[in-house]
Amino acid sequence: MEKQQLLELKKTAVRIRRHIIDAVYHAGSGHPGGSLSCTDILTVLYFKHMNVNINDPNDLDRDRFVMSKGHCAPALYATLAEKGFFSTEELKNLRKIDSFLQGHPSMKDVPGVDMSTGSLGQGISASVGMALAGKLDKKDYRVYVIIGDGECQEGQVWEALMAAAHYKLDNLTVFLDHNGLQIDGKITEVMSPECLPSKFRAFNWNVIEIDGNDLIAIDDAVEKAKATKGMPTMVVANTVKGKGVSFMEGEYGWHGKAPNKEERDKAISELDKAMELLGGE
Amino acid sequence: MSKIATREAYGKALAEFGKDPNIVVLDADLSKSTKTDTFQKVYPERFFNIGIAEANMISIAAGMATCGKTVFASTFAVFASMRACEQIRNSICYPKLNVKIGATHAGISVGEDGASHQTVEDMAIMRSLPNMTIICPCDGIETRAAVKAAIDIKGPVYLRLGRLALPLVHKEEDFSFELGKGIQLKDGGDVTIIATGLMVYKSLEAAEMLKAQGIDARVIDIHTIKPIDKDIIVKAAKETGAIVTAEEHNIIGGLTGAVAEVLVQNYPVPLKAVAINDVFGKSGKPDELFQEYGLTPENIVKQAQEVIKMKK
Ligand SMILES: Cc1ncc(C[n+]2csc(CCOP(=O)(O)OP(=O)(O)O)c2C)c(N)n1
Ligand SMILES: [Mg+2]
């Protein structure tokens, strides 16, 4: 990746993180932790790789994205707004009664959302359906998905993995947001799904392990996935929940809690500082 | 008046009655929301977090019940009643096993999480399962009694619980709870409001508003949705000649359906429903959603006025 492009992507990621904090703050509820951990993945997908059309969100040839861990709607909405699907001003209305920005992604309400999600485990199956339809129609669009590591406790996830490998869906790339935390605590303490990479390999997936908060590593993984034929790719993205906001990092208490005014201000000033270090807006 | 959510009273009741060593509690990564963590703190050795795997949890509960345990399994109502629906049918209801499903965050009062996490259909689904008992308590006091009753009867029970803190309808001192028996909260001769869950306190408010208009409304709290209290419904039909049902659920198949089934087969009188009109919910504050979907004392008053006009 060129230096300038990398810098731009880094700035975009900071902007998305600021939107996440502000949207959840204004909503008074929502899920900042898992939204911040997958921000870098969304940034690389939407601002470097995905073929999407903001003027025709339902373009049949577009690449698809499914936020299988639907509670991270703030990250998806912030990315879509930053991309231009709707105004970033709308993000302040997240979860409000008259807003189209539903608490969990709703494809019939929000332009750019390819699948309604929120019930864990279902999004990844839907993405298998999209990839299968793409093969059937001989289209060359690609399907990208983010799943949670807690989400992997759902049996349906493994049914989806089995089906994708069976049908050799090399047009499907899944990112596991491997942040190690779920609602009730550490995934290994609540109900360990580990060792995830070796399980994915055993399910006949192409498995790539990366630092999931490193834009270059994410970009490389996408390129490798595109070059892989005959099998779907699972990118095990080792991430930090709450990434980018010091007091949220690695704290499961920030899974589903909105910051108060003071916390919001502290988070935003940290992110502003990060933007400054990148040379400013 | 002190307020308490029925989910909170549920957690407390589990901790209270949980001294019975035969009781085990399962959860699916929502123990802080369902409040089973209250039990976990006291009896960690009899608490099992199954992770985000509701279908697995329900069949695990069934297996433990075959070994003589009284099992409580909790998650949000939407996942309990639908993600694990067929497991409830084939692993629990069909063999009539002793599993109690503590389904919290029922209805639209879940609020901001939106339609994916709300339930408008769970009572309808659970009602159609043979062997299932359904209890939808209206306040903290009734919830405690419901948990006790669920422990006392052997067999499947679906406890429908809410997220929102609610005012107390009942008084600790003179409260008595009998499974399958409705509770008349206020006598009246012009119309009967039959309510369940959080619509009960709203019905009492509506009755006050009706009184100011010279309408004398009877108010009945139906905590047991199945088996429904046929006697209290037929008596109300005979004595007041008009019924309004009030529930935080789809108009199809829940309390309204159950009451209508009793009326048409025994003593038909006009009925109007305050319920959700076969649509999904959406994000918003609970009070805003109540307004949007007409789950308000004002709408109960309106429906009462309408149904009285329909009387023969
Ligand atoms: C089927 C289902 N069960 C339970 C929930 C409630 N829930 C929302 S988020 C969550 C934890 C998710 O953890 P993880 O997948 O690791 O997400 P992340 O850490 O990336 O936020 C749970 C249990 C749900 N949304 N869907
Ligand atoms: Mg996680």
XYZ file of C-alpha atoms and ligand atoms in Angstrom:
620
model
C 0.000 0.000 0.000
C 1.223 3.488 -0.797
C 2.167 5.710 2.123
C -0.401 8.376 1.301
C -3.215 5.855 1.010
C -2.248 4.270 4.318
C -2.304 7.669 5.988
C -5.747 8.401 4.574
C -7.046 5.027 5.776
C -5.654 5.685 9.248
C -7.469 9.023 9.363
C -10.676 7.408 8.164
C -10.436 4.845 10.958
C -10.076 7.627 13.524
C -13.096 9.428 12.068
C -15.164 6.227 12.247
C -14.111 5.715 15.878
C -15.174 9.272 16.722
C -18.543 8.669 15.078
C -18.991 5.445 17.066
C -18.332 7.181 20.380
C -20.608 10.095 19.560
C -23.420 7.970 18.154
C -23.510 5.685 21.197
C -23.184 8.690 23.517
C -26.154 10.439 21.921
C -28.188 7.222 21.881
C -27.520 6.635 25.567
C -27.125 2.908 24.855
C -25.369 0.641 22.385
C -22.173 -1.326 21.915
C -18.901 0.612 21.708
C -16.413 -2.182 22.589
C -16.939 -4.561 19.675
C -17.558 -1.629 17.315
C -14.128 -0.177 18.055
C -12.384 -3.541 17.740
C -13.590 -4.106 14.161
C -13.239 -0.516 12.908
C -9.935 -1.130 11.121
C -11.373 -4.106 9.222
C -14.362 -2.046 8.065
C -12.050 0.788 7.044
C -9.895 -1.378 4.795
C -12.900 -3.167 3.302
C -15.013 -0.109 2.488
C -12.219 2.349 1.637
C -9.813 0.130 -0.252
C -11.425 -3.056 -1.487
C -15.175 -3.177 -1.726
C -16.967 -2.307 -4.914
C -20.049 -0.464 -3.656
C -22.107 2.302 -5.196
C -23.474 4.965 -2.860
C -25.859 6.128 -5.583
C -27.208 2.641 -6.107
C -26.853 0.778 -2.805
C -28.665 -2.272 -4.194
C -26.543 -2.589 -7.352
C -26.698 -6.307 -8.153
C -22.987 -6.500 -8.977
C -21.761 -4.863 -5.774
C -19.615 -6.582 -3.195
C -21.618 -7.538 -0.111
C -20.908 -6.998 3.557
C -22.651 -8.693 6.468
C -22.141 -7.535 10.058
C -22.946 -10.900 11.571
C -22.329 -9.515 15.066
C -25.151 -7.057 14.543
C -24.740 -5.288 17.873
C -21.772 -3.543 16.227
C -24.218 -1.512 14.119
C -22.546 1.731 15.301
C -19.338 0.726 13.481
C -21.208 -0.288 10.332
C -23.388 2.843 10.285
C -20.382 5.094 10.939
C -18.525 3.437 8.045
C -21.500 3.730 5.687
C -22.001 7.393 6.627
C -18.290 8.170 6.199
C -18.481 6.432 2.807
C -21.404 8.667 1.823
C -24.452 6.393 1.931
C -26.115 8.930 4.240
C -25.120 12.025 6.201
C -22.810 11.623 9.193
C -25.225 14.018 10.959
C -27.758 11.164 11.055
C -25.502 9.170 13.372
C -26.638 11.364 16.262
C -30.113 9.872 15.845
C -28.991 6.278 16.313
C -31.615 4.234 18.212
C -34.073 7.161 18.349
C -37.768 6.595 17.756
C -38.014 8.493 14.458
C -34.635 7.493 13.053
C -33.981 4.935 10.336
C -30.860 3.918 12.263
C -32.250 0.930 14.138
C -30.362 -0.452 17.139
C -29.306 -3.433 15.046
C -28.673 -3.372 11.267
C -31.903 -3.311 9.297
C -31.558 -3.740 5.542
C -34.996 -2.340 4.796
C -34.304 0.835 6.758
C -30.640 1.695 6.206
C -29.088 2.296 2.754
C -25.929 0.242 2.345
C -26.888 -2.464 4.826
C -26.905 -5.756 2.917
C -28.411 -7.987 5.594
C -30.514 -7.494 8.731
C -28.684 -8.917 11.720
C -28.691 -8.809 15.507
C -29.403 -12.408 16.358
C -25.906 -13.883 16.530
C -24.961 -16.705 14.167
C -27.468 -15.901 11.441
C -25.493 -13.322 9.456
C -22.729 -15.719 8.503
C -25.288 -18.186 7.134
C -26.874 -15.396 5.097
C -23.451 -14.543 3.707
C -23.016 -18.161 2.591
C -26.298 -17.728 0.732
C -25.038 -14.556 -0.950
C -21.795 -16.247 -2.010
C -23.697 -19.279 -3.280
C -26.044 -17.048 -5.316
C -23.008 -15.244 -6.738
C -21.576 -18.555 -7.947
C -24.915 -19.606 -9.390
C -25.284 -16.325 -11.288
C -21.610 -16.382 -12.377
C -21.080 -12.946 -10.850
C -17.690 -11.895 -9.619
C -18.789 -9.938 -6.576
C -17.210 -10.863 -3.251
C -18.886 -11.313 0.105
C -17.271 -10.043 3.312
C -18.405 -10.802 6.835
C -17.428 -9.936 10.393
C -18.275 -12.441 13.110
C -17.547 -12.273 16.842
C -15.518 -14.776 18.843
C -18.357 -15.130 21.348
C -20.650 -15.569 18.361
C -18.658 -18.698 17.472
C -20.390 -20.415 20.396
C -23.527 -20.569 18.245
C -23.787 -23.947 16.518
C -25.176 -22.194 13.452
C -21.769 -20.610 12.823
C -20.275 -24.068 12.356
C -23.111 -25.154 10.101
C -22.359 -22.103 7.955
C -18.622 -22.853 7.928
C -19.319 -26.416 6.857
C -21.585 -25.309 4.009
C -19.181 -22.646 2.729
C -16.280 -25.117 2.554
C -18.496 -27.785 1.014
C -19.511 -25.467 -1.806
C -15.920 -24.165 -2.171
C -17.018 -20.564 -1.762
C -13.766 -18.769 -2.555
C -15.796 -15.571 -3.073
C -16.455 -15.498 0.685
C -14.090 -13.875 3.204
C -14.942 -13.910 6.884
C -13.170 -11.838 9.518
C -13.232 -13.203 13.035
C -13.057 -10.224 15.405
C -10.977 -12.111 17.910
C -11.082 -9.706 20.857
C -11.327 -12.425 23.507
C -14.365 -10.935 25.251
C -18.133 -11.360 25.238
C -20.836 -9.982 27.590
C -20.281 -12.087 30.683
C -16.463 -11.945 30.505
C -13.570 -13.642 28.704
C -14.670 -16.107 26.031
C -12.303 -18.710 27.468
C -13.984 -18.408 30.870
C -17.641 -18.194 29.749
C -17.577 -21.035 27.184
C -14.327 -21.512 25.373
C -14.619 -21.930 21.601
C -10.822 -22.223 21.285
C -8.651 -23.147 19.569
C -10.460 -21.270 16.832
C -7.795 -21.149 14.053
C -7.255 -24.905 14.176
C -10.998 -25.538 14.201
C -11.426 -23.382 11.099
C -8.614 -25.313 9.415
C -10.302 -28.572 10.336
C -13.442 -27.210 8.616
C -11.400 -26.860 5.395
C -11.073 -23.098 5.393
C -8.078 -21.086 4.257
C -7.035 -19.526 7.563
C -4.932 -16.374 7.897
C -3.967 -15.037 11.322
C -3.229 -11.326 11.653
C -3.164 -8.343 13.985
C -6.698 -7.174 13.274
C -6.011 -3.578 14.218
C -3.179 -3.293 11.673
C -4.421 -1.801 8.402
C -1.557 -3.204 6.330
C -2.072 -6.716 7.696
C -5.798 -6.506 6.977
C -5.106 -5.330 3.437
C -2.647 -8.194 2.872
C -5.174 -10.709 4.157
C -7.841 -9.443 1.761
C -5.412 -9.734 -1.135
C -4.514 -13.289 -0.120
C -8.181 -14.202 0.179
C -8.847 -12.874 -3.312
C -5.983 -14.994 -4.648
C -7.199 -18.174 -2.951
C -9.169 -20.545 -5.160
C -11.472 -23.395 -4.191
C -11.980 -22.558 -0.542
C -13.375 -19.747 1.617
C -10.994 -17.650 3.704
C -11.195 -17.014 7.431
C -9.118 -14.104 8.642
C -8.518 -14.571 12.347
C -8.126 -10.921 13.293
C -6.596 -10.642 16.739
C -7.986 -7.379 18.029
C -8.414 -5.319 21.163
C -11.983 -4.709 22.276
C -12.496 -0.960 22.696
C -9.425 -0.236 20.511
C -8.453 3.418 20.310
C -10.047 4.587 23.559
C -7.643 3.831 26.399
C -10.184 3.251 29.162
C -12.349 0.992 26.988
C -9.518 -1.209 25.758
C -9.731 -4.802 26.960
C -12.644 -4.048 29.320
C -15.690 -6.273 28.867
C -17.731 -3.744 30.850
C -17.688 -1.571 27.712
C -19.353 -4.256 25.600
C -22.789 -2.694 25.763
C -22.579 0.543 27.696
C -22.790 4.147 26.533
C -20.214 6.651 27.769
C -21.453 9.561 29.886
C -20.552 13.153 28.941
C -17.219 13.106 30.735
C -16.237 9.716 29.291
C -17.359 10.802 25.836
C -15.225 13.954 26.041
C -12.207 11.977 27.209
C -12.614 9.452 24.385
C -13.048 12.140 21.750
C -10.017 14.066 22.954
C -7.910 10.888 22.738
C -9.128 10.342 19.194
C -8.540 13.987 18.302
C -4.986 13.563 19.544
C -4.595 10.466 17.368
C -5.763 12.533 14.403
C -3.255 15.246 15.226
C -0.437 12.688 15.278
C -1.492 11.710 11.749
C -1.034 15.325 10.685
C -4.589 16.542 11.324
C -7.747 16.389 9.177
C -43.641 3.972 44.961
C -40.632 1.711 44.560
C -40.218 0.160 41.135
C -38.675 -3.150 40.202
C -38.322 -4.967 36.878
C -39.787 -8.466 36.768
C -36.389 -9.764 35.576
C -34.850 -8.336 38.712
C -37.453 -9.955 40.942
C -36.801 -13.184 39.023
C -33.085 -13.105 39.867
C -33.847 -12.412 43.517
C -36.419 -15.192 43.676
C -33.948 -17.661 42.160
C -31.420 -16.741 44.853
C -34.111 -17.039 47.534
C -35.652 -20.367 46.503
C -32.336 -21.618 45.161
C -31.382 -23.002 48.547
C -33.119 -26.147 47.319
C -30.008 -28.069 46.140
C -31.997 -29.615 43.333
C -32.318 -26.307 41.516
C -29.841 -25.453 38.756
C -29.711 -22.305 36.628
C -28.427 -21.997 33.069
C -27.780 -18.861 31.052
C -26.510 -17.971 27.586
C -24.055 -15.080 28.092
C -26.707 -12.694 29.363
C -26.583 -13.366 33.097
C -26.201 -9.702 34.012
C -29.227 -8.783 31.913
C -31.456 -11.721 32.795
C -30.344 -11.289 36.435
C -29.475 -14.945 36.886
C -26.150 -13.540 38.122
C -27.990 -12.892 41.402
C -28.340 -16.665 41.786
C -24.809 -17.261 40.513
C -23.347 -15.091 43.269
C -24.965 -17.247 45.967
C -24.760 -20.694 44.357
C -21.919 -20.567 41.801
C -21.601 -24.360 41.777
C -25.176 -24.742 40.504
C -24.932 -22.039 37.844
C -23.823 -22.909 34.309
C -23.063 -20.387 31.583
C -23.600 -22.245 28.325
C -22.332 -19.350 26.220
C -24.118 -17.877 23.218
C -25.802 -21.177 22.347
C -29.484 -21.026 23.207
C -30.578 -24.180 21.398
C -27.823 -26.123 23.123
C -28.794 -24.603 26.477
C -32.414 -25.726 26.163
C -31.540 -29.316 25.331
C -28.867 -29.372 28.071
C -31.618 -28.212 30.444
C -33.770 -31.101 29.238
C -30.981 -33.578 29.919
C -30.432 -32.277 33.444
C -34.176 -32.478 34.070
C -34.179 -36.165 33.117
C -31.695 -36.617 35.988
C -34.100 -35.086 38.481
C -32.984 -31.462 38.474
C -35.349 -28.507 38.525
C -33.779 -26.443 35.757
C -34.143 -22.739 35.078
C -32.790 -21.685 31.676
C -32.607 -17.992 30.854
C -32.004 -15.740 27.915
C -33.908 -12.954 26.137
C -37.461 -13.974 25.208
C -36.771 -13.630 21.493
C -33.983 -16.216 21.615
C -35.679 -18.465 24.181
C -38.985 -18.726 22.368
C -37.726 -18.727 18.793
C -34.031 -19.591 18.471
C -34.629 -22.602 20.673
C -38.287 -23.160 19.835
C -38.038 -26.608 18.360
C -35.745 -27.713 21.174
C -38.385 -26.529 23.628
C -40.992 -28.524 21.754
C -39.152 -31.792 21.241
C -36.712 -31.846 24.171
C -38.906 -30.292 26.857
C -42.634 -30.137 26.129
C -43.042 -33.491 24.399
C -41.330 -35.462 27.208
C -42.904 -33.019 29.738
C -39.630 -32.295 31.478
C -39.143 -30.096 34.477
C -37.563 -27.079 32.791
C -38.501 -23.473 33.532
C -37.658 -20.977 30.840
C -36.892 -17.558 32.309
C -37.474 -15.419 29.230
C -36.524 -11.816 29.950
C -36.681 -8.680 27.786
C -40.068 -9.717 26.404
C -42.268 -7.292 24.505
C -41.310 -3.953 22.980
C -40.246 -2.369 26.282
C -36.759 -3.684 25.456
C -36.582 -0.268 23.785
C -33.511 0.978 21.932
C -32.136 -2.434 20.862
C -35.012 -2.523 18.379
C -37.101 -5.150 16.627
C -34.399 -7.828 16.470
C -34.362 -8.027 20.260
C -38.060 -7.411 20.989
C -40.806 -10.031 21.014
C -44.380 -9.589 19.895
C -44.986 -13.273 19.216
C -43.552 -15.388 22.041
C -46.775 -16.038 23.952
C -48.552 -17.141 20.787
C -45.780 -19.590 19.984
C -45.484 -20.942 23.523
C -49.274 -21.221 23.915
C -49.501 -23.619 21.026
C -47.069 -26.094 22.606
C -48.863 -28.897 24.472
C -47.768 -29.321 28.136
C -46.471 -25.753 28.385
C -47.525 -23.451 31.233
C -47.086 -19.715 30.633
C -46.840 -17.091 33.350
C -46.540 -13.377 32.625
C -46.310 -11.550 35.958
C -47.231 -7.884 36.337
C -44.876 -6.818 39.106
C -42.071 -7.899 41.394
C -44.319 -9.447 44.033
C -46.179 -11.557 41.517
C -42.889 -12.588 39.898
C -41.586 -14.000 43.180
C -44.798 -16.023 43.546
C -44.581 -17.149 39.931
C -41.066 -18.508 40.423
C -42.244 -20.395 43.509
C -45.238 -21.796 41.622
C -43.001 -22.803 38.719
C -40.790 -24.746 41.125
C -43.794 -26.403 42.750
C -45.411 -27.785 39.606
C -43.511 -30.441 37.724
C -43.247 -29.738 34.013
C -42.385 -27.035 31.484
C -43.030 -23.397 32.360
C -42.403 -20.276 30.286
C -41.914 -17.219 32.503
C -42.382 -14.039 30.495
C -40.354 -11.277 32.106
C -39.542 -7.678 31.273
C -36.593 -5.328 31.219
C -38.365 -2.232 32.494
C -38.752 -1.258 36.160
C -42.474 -1.376 37.009
C -44.560 -0.020 39.893
C -45.937 -2.591 42.330
C -49.534 -3.555 41.642
C -49.855 -5.981 44.544
C -49.213 -5.658 48.248
C -46.905 -8.109 49.986
C -49.255 -8.502 53.015
C -52.472 -9.777 51.475
C -51.101 -11.307 48.275
C -52.034 -14.811 47.324
C -51.098 -16.462 44.066
C -52.731 -19.465 42.559
C -51.436 -20.800 39.250
C -54.119 -20.619 36.579
C -56.293 -18.205 38.552
C -56.698 -14.583 37.561
C -56.802 -11.866 40.198
C -59.604 -9.321 40.282
C -57.981 -6.040 41.246
C -61.063 -3.831 41.051
C -64.743 -4.633 40.792
C -66.940 -2.927 38.239
C -70.111 -3.544 36.267
C -69.827 -1.682 32.956
C -66.837 -3.319 31.285
C -63.945 -5.608 32.243
C -60.319 -4.898 31.436
C -58.346 -8.119 31.341
C -54.613 -7.440 31.344
C -51.295 -9.182 31.684
C -47.709 -8.125 32.414
C -46.947 -4.439 32.385
C -50.379 -3.627 30.953
C -51.911 -4.413 34.358
C -50.811 -1.214 36.078
C -51.768 0.758 32.978
C -55.236 -0.837 33.170
C -55.651 0.335 36.761
C -54.782 3.851 35.588
C -57.307 3.498 32.775
C -59.982 2.368 35.244
C -59.389 5.556 37.260
C -59.776 7.645 34.108
C -62.975 5.772 33.195
C -64.359 6.348 36.687
C -64.013 10.090 36.138
C -66.286 9.616 33.099
C -68.808 7.650 35.143
C -67.772 4.286 33.716
C -67.289 1.533 36.252
C -64.611 -0.847 34.979
C -63.601 -4.165 36.460
C -59.880 -4.928 36.242
C -58.472 -8.443 36.149
C -54.794 -9.404 36.279
C -54.202 -12.586 34.277
C -50.745 -13.801 35.262
C -51.214 -17.337 33.963
C -51.716 -17.136 30.214
C -51.910 -20.902 29.973
C -53.907 -22.576 31.359
C -56.134 -19.494 31.188
C -58.675 -18.845 33.960
C -61.902 -19.623 32.116
C -64.135 -19.022 35.127
C -63.065 -15.464 35.850
C -63.403 -14.541 32.149
C -66.884 -16.037 31.731
C -68.042 -14.449 34.988
C -66.788 -11.055 33.811
C -68.543 -11.530 30.465
C -71.821 -12.365 32.193
C -71.630 -9.559 34.719
C -70.196 -6.715 32.632
C -71.088 -7.741 29.056
C -67.971 -6.266 27.444
C -64.253 -7.016 27.554
C -61.065 -5.118 26.790
C -57.847 -7.119 26.714
C -54.491 -5.408 27.252
C -51.142 -7.022 26.490
C -47.644 -6.108 25.330
C -47.806 -8.651 22.511
C -49.157 -9.209 19.042
C -52.962 -9.147 18.875
C -52.646 -12.647 17.408
C -52.399 -15.622 19.707
C -51.534 -14.104 23.083
C -53.848 -12.961 25.886
C -56.378 -11.566 23.396
C -56.449 -14.852 21.537
C -56.802 -16.848 24.731
C -59.631 -14.672 26.079
C -61.441 -14.638 22.735
C -61.243 -18.438 22.559
C -62.877 -18.690 25.985
C -65.580 -16.147 25.150
C -66.714 -17.506 21.797
C -66.961 -21.031 23.141
C -68.747 -20.157 26.357
C -70.380 -16.757 26.517
C -69.825 -14.468 23.526
C -69.677 -10.754 24.331
C -67.960 -7.932 22.413
C -64.201 -7.626 22.861
C -61.689 -4.906 21.968
C -57.968 -5.370 22.236
C -55.135 -3.128 23.268
C -52.225 -5.011 21.713
C -49.669 -4.703 18.959
C -51.350 -4.810 15.603
C -49.312 -7.516 13.857
C -46.223 -5.402 13.192
C -42.623 -5.568 14.385
C -41.389 -3.055 16.934
C -38.506 -0.641 16.441
C -35.868 1.304 18.317
C -36.957 4.012 20.729
C -37.495 4.724 24.390
C -40.049 2.369 25.971
C -42.508 5.194 26.692
C -42.271 6.464 23.127
C -42.908 2.946 21.857
C -45.948 2.531 24.132
C -47.353 5.713 22.572
C -46.519 4.603 19.035
C -48.189 1.205 19.426
C -51.082 2.376 21.581
C -50.109 0.506 24.741
C -51.382 3.333 26.952
C -54.088 3.922 29.554
C -55.621 6.414 27.104
C -56.031 3.721 24.472
C -57.498 1.310 27.035
C -60.051 4.022 27.905
C -60.839 4.514 24.216
C -61.309 0.803 23.577
C -63.497 0.522 26.700
C -65.744 3.293 25.417
C -65.938 1.578 22.025
C -66.708 -1.869 23.364
C -69.429 -0.542 25.670
C -71.146 0.898 22.571
C -71.139 -2.578 21.066
C -73.033 -4.102 23.997
C -76.433 -5.517 23.080
C -28.617 -15.318 19.295
C -28.166 -14.263 20.209
N -27.973 -14.546 21.513
C -27.600 -13.574 22.365
C -27.421 -12.298 21.938
C -27.049 -11.193 22.913
N -25.671 -10.730 22.690
C -25.401 -9.608 22.013
S -23.761 -9.311 21.853
C -23.368 -10.711 22.713
C -21.926 -11.059 22.939
C -21.192 -11.161 21.656
O -19.816 -11.407 21.855
P -18.861 -11.406 20.599
O -19.460 -12.225 19.515
O -17.502 -11.810 21.063
O -18.913 -9.899 20.109
P -17.840 -8.707 20.324
O -16.908 -9.087 21.418
O -17.134 -8.555 19.043
O -18.667 -7.497 20.654
C -24.548 -11.377 23.118
C -24.574 -12.609 23.909
C -27.650 -12.030 20.566
N -27.540 -10.793 20.055
N -28.008 -13.027 19.735
Mg -15.692 -10.890 21.335
